[in-house]
CSV table of C-alpha atoms and ligand atoms in Angstrom, one decimal:
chain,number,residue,atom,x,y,z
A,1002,UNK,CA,90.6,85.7,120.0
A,1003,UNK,CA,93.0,85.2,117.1
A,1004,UNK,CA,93.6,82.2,114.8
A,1005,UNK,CA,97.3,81.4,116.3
A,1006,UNK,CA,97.8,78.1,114.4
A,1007,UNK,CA,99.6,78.6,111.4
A,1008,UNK,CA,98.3,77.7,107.6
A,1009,UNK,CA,100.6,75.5,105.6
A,1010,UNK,CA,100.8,78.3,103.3
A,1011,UNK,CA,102.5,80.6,105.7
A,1012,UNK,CA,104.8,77.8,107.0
A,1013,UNK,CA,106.0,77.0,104.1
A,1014,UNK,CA,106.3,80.8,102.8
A,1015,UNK,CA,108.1,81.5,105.7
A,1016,UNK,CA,110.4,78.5,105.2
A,1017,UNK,CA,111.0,79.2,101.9
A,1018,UNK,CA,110.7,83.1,101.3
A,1019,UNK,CA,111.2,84.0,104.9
A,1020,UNK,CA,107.7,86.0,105.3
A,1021,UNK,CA,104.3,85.9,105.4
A,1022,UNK,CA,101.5,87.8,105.5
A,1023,UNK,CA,97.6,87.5,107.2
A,1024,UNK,CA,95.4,89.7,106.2
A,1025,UNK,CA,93.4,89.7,109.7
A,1026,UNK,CA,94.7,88.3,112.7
A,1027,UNK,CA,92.0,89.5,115.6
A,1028,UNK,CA,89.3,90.2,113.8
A,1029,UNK,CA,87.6,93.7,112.8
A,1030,UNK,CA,85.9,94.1,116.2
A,1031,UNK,CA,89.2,93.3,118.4
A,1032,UNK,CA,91.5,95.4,115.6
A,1033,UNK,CA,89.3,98.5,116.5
A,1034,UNK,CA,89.2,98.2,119.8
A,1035,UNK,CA,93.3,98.3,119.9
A,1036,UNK,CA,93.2,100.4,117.4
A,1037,UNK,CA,91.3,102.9,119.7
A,1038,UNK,CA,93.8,102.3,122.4
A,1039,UNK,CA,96.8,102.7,120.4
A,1040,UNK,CA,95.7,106.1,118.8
A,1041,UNK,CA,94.7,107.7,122.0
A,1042,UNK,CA,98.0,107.1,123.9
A,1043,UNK,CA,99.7,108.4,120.2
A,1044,UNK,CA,97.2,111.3,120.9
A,1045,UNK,CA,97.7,111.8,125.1
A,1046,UNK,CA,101.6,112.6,123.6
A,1047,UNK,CA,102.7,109.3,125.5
A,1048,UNK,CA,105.2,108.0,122.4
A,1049,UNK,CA,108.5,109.6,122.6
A,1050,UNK,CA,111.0,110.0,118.7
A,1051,UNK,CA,112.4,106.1,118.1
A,1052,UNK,CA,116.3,106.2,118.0
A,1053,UNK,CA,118.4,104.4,116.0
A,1054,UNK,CA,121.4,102.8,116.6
A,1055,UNK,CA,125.4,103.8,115.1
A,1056,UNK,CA,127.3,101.9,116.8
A,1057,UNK,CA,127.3,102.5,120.4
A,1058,UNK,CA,125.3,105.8,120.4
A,1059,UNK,CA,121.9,106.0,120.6
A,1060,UNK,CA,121.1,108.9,118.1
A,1061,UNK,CA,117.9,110.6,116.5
A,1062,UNK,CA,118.0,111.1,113.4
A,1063,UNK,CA,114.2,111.5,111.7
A,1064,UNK,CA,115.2,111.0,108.5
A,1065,UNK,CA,115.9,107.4,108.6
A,1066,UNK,CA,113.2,106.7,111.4
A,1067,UNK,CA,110.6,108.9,111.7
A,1068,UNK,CA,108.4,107.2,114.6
A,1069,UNK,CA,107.4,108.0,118.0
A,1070,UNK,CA,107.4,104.5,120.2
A,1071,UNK,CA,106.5,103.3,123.3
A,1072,UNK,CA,107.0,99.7,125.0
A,1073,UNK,CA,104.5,97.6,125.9
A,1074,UNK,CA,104.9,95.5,128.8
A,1075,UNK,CA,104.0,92.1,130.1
A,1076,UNK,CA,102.5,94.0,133.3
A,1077,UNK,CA,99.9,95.1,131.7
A,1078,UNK,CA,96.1,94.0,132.1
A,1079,UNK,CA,92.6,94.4,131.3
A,1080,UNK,CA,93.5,96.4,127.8
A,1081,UNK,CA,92.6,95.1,124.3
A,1082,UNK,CA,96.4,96.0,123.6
A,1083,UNK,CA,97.5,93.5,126.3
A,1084,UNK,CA,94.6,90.3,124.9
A,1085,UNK,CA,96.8,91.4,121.8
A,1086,UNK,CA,100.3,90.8,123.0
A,1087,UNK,CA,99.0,87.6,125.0
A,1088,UNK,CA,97.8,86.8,121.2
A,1089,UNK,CA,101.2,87.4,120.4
A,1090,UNK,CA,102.4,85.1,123.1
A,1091,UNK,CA,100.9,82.2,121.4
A,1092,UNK,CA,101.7,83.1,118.5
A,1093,UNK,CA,105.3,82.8,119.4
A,1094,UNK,CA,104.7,79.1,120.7
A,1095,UNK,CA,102.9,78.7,117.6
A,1096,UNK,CA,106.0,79.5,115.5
A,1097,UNK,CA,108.7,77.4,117.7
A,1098,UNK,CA,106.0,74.8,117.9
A,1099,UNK,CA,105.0,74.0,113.8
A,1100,UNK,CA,107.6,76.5,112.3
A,1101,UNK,CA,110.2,74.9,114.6
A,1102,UNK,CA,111.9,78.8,115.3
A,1103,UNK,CA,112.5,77.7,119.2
A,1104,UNK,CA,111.5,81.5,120.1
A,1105,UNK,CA,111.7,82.6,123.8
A,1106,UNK,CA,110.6,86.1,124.6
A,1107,UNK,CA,109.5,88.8,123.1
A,1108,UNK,CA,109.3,92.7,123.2
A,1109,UNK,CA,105.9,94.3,121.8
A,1110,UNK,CA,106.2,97.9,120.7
A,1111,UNK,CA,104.2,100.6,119.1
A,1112,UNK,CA,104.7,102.7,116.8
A,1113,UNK,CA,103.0,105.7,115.5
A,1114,UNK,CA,104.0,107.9,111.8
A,1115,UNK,CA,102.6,110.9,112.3
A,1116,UNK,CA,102.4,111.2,108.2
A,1117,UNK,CA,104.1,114.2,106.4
A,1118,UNK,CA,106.7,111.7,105.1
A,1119,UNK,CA,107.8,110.0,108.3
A,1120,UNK,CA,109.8,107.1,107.1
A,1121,UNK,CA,112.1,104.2,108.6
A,1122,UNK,CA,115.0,103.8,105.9
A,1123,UNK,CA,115.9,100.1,104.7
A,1124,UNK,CA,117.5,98.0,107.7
A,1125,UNK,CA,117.8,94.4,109.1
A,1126,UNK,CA,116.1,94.2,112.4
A,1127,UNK,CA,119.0,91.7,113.7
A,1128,UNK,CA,122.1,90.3,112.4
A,1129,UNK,CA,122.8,87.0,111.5
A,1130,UNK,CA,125.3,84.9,113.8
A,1131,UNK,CA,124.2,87.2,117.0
A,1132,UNK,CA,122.0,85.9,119.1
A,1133,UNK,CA,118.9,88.7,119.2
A,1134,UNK,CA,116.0,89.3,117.6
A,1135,UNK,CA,115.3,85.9,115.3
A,1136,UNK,CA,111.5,86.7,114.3
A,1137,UNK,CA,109.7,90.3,113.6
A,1138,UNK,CA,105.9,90.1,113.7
A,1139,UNK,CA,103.6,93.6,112.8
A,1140,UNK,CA,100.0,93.9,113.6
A,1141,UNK,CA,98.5,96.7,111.4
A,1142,UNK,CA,95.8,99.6,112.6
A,1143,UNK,CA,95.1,101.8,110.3
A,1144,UNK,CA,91.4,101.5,109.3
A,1145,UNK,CA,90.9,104.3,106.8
A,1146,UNK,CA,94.3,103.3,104.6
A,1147,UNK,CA,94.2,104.2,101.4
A,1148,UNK,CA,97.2,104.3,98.9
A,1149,UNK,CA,97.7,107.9,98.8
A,1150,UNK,CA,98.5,107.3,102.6
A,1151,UNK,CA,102.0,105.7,101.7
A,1152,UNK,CA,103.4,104.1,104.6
A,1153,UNK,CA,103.8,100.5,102.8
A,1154,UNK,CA,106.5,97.8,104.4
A,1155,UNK,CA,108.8,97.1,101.8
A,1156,UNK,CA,110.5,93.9,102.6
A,1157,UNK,CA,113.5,92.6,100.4
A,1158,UNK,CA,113.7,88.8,100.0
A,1159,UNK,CA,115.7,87.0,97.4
A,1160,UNK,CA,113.8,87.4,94.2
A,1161,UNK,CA,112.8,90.8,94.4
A,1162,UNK,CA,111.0,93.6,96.9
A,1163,UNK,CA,107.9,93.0,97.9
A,1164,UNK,CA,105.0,96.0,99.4
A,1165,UNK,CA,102.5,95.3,102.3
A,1166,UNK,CA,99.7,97.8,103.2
A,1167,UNK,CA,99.7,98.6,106.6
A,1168,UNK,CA,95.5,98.1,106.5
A,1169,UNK,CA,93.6,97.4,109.9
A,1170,UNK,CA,94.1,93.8,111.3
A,1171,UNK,CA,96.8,92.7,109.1
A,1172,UNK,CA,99.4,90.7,110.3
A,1173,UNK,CA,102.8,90.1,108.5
A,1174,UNK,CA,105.7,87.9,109.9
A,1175,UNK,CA,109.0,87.9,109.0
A,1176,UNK,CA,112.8,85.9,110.1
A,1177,UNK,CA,114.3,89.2,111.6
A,1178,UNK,CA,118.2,88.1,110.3
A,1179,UNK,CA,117.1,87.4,106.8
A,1180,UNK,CA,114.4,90.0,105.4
A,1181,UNK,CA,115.5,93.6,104.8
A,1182,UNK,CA,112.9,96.0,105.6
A,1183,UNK,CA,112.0,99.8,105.4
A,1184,UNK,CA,108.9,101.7,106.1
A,1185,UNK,CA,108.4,103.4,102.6
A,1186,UNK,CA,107.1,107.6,103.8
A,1187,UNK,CA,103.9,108.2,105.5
A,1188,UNK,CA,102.1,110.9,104.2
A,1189,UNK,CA,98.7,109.7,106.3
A,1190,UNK,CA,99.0,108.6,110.5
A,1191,UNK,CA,100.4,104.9,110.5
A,1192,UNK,CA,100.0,102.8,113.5
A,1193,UNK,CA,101.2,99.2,114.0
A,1194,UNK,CA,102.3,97.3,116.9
A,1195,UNK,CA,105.6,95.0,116.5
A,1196,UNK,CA,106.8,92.1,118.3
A,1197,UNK,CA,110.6,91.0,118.3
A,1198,UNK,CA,110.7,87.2,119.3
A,1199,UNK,CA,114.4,86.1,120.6
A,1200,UNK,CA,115.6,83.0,120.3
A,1201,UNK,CA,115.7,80.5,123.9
A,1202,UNK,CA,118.3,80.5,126.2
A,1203,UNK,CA,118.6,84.7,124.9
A,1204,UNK,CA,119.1,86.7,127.8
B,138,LIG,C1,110.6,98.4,112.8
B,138,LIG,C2,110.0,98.3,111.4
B,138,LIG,C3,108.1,98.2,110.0
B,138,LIG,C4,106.6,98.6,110.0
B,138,LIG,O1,110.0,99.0,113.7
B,138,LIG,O2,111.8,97.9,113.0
B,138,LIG,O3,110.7,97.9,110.5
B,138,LIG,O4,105.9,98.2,109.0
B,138,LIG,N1,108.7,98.5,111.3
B,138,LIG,O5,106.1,99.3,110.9
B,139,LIG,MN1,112.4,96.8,111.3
């Protein structure tokens, strides 16, 4: 079961620099066993090409997001994928309850790179004013990473860009209005699972 309490290191790093980063969250056992999950339904073809969003049209357009998805819902049981997004769930209370973020619901997605330079260009995962998404929080599985794999998280605080390794059981949090993100290209399969807290009272 993971650690949900949160250190004083990554409250205050959030606070401050709006992130933070775990480097394991479940625990090698547990990140394998979703791990193992997540690639077979990447591998059964069950992900379908993420969109992206101009304006009112839903488009596809794989060079600024070169993922295949799929949701994952509260109605599912028994899976290590769903102990992780009831991990996730606490995780969430953890934040409104220590971090003060007064989060509500969440929506858990996967996410699969298939390598050969899939990529998700430099974006904001909410804007600020609107109220949507108001924390992002990824869970890494990719056990075999190795640089030459690419596929680092570049996130843009104040004070300069900052890289993450998408490595097995890593977990990195981030205040969805504030941090700048992009998926820097895949060149190996990336996998990661991401959760999009709301704020309370959000429909
Ligand atoms: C996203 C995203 C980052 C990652 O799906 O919005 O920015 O590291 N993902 O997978
Ligand atoms: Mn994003």
């Amino acid at each position: 079961m993971a650690l949900t309490s949160l250190g004083d290191e990554e409250i205050q790093s959030l606070g401050e620099r709006g992130w933070f980063t775990r480097a394991s969250f479940l625990g090698e056992a547990d990140a394998r066993a979703v791990h193992a999950e997540a690639k077979a339904r990447a591998e059964a073809g069950l992900l379908r090409p993420a969109g992206i969003r101009r304006g009112a049209d839903h488009t596809l357009d794989r060079d600024t997001r070169g993922d295949f998805i799929s949701w994952v819902t509260p109605e599912e049981q028994g899976s290590a994928i769903a102990r992780l997004r009831e991990a996730f769930a606490a995780l969430g209370e953890t934040l409104s309850a220590e971090a003060y973020l007064g989060l509500g619901r969440f929506d858990l997605q996967l996410a699969w790179y298939p390598g050969e330079g899939a990529r998700y260009a430099r974006h904001f995962d909410a804007f600020p004013g609107q109220s949507n998404r108001r924390v992002t929080a990824i869970y890494y599985l990719n056990p075999d990473w190795v640089p030459a794999h690419g596929g680092l998280l570049r996130l843009y605080p104040e004070g300069g860009a900052v890289d993450v390794a998408p490595t097995l059981d890593r977990l990195v949090v981030f205040l969805s209005e504030r941090i700048e993100h992009e998926v820097l290209p895949a060149q190996g399969s990336r996998l990661a699972l991401t959760a999009w807290y709301y704020g309370r009272g959000a429909g």
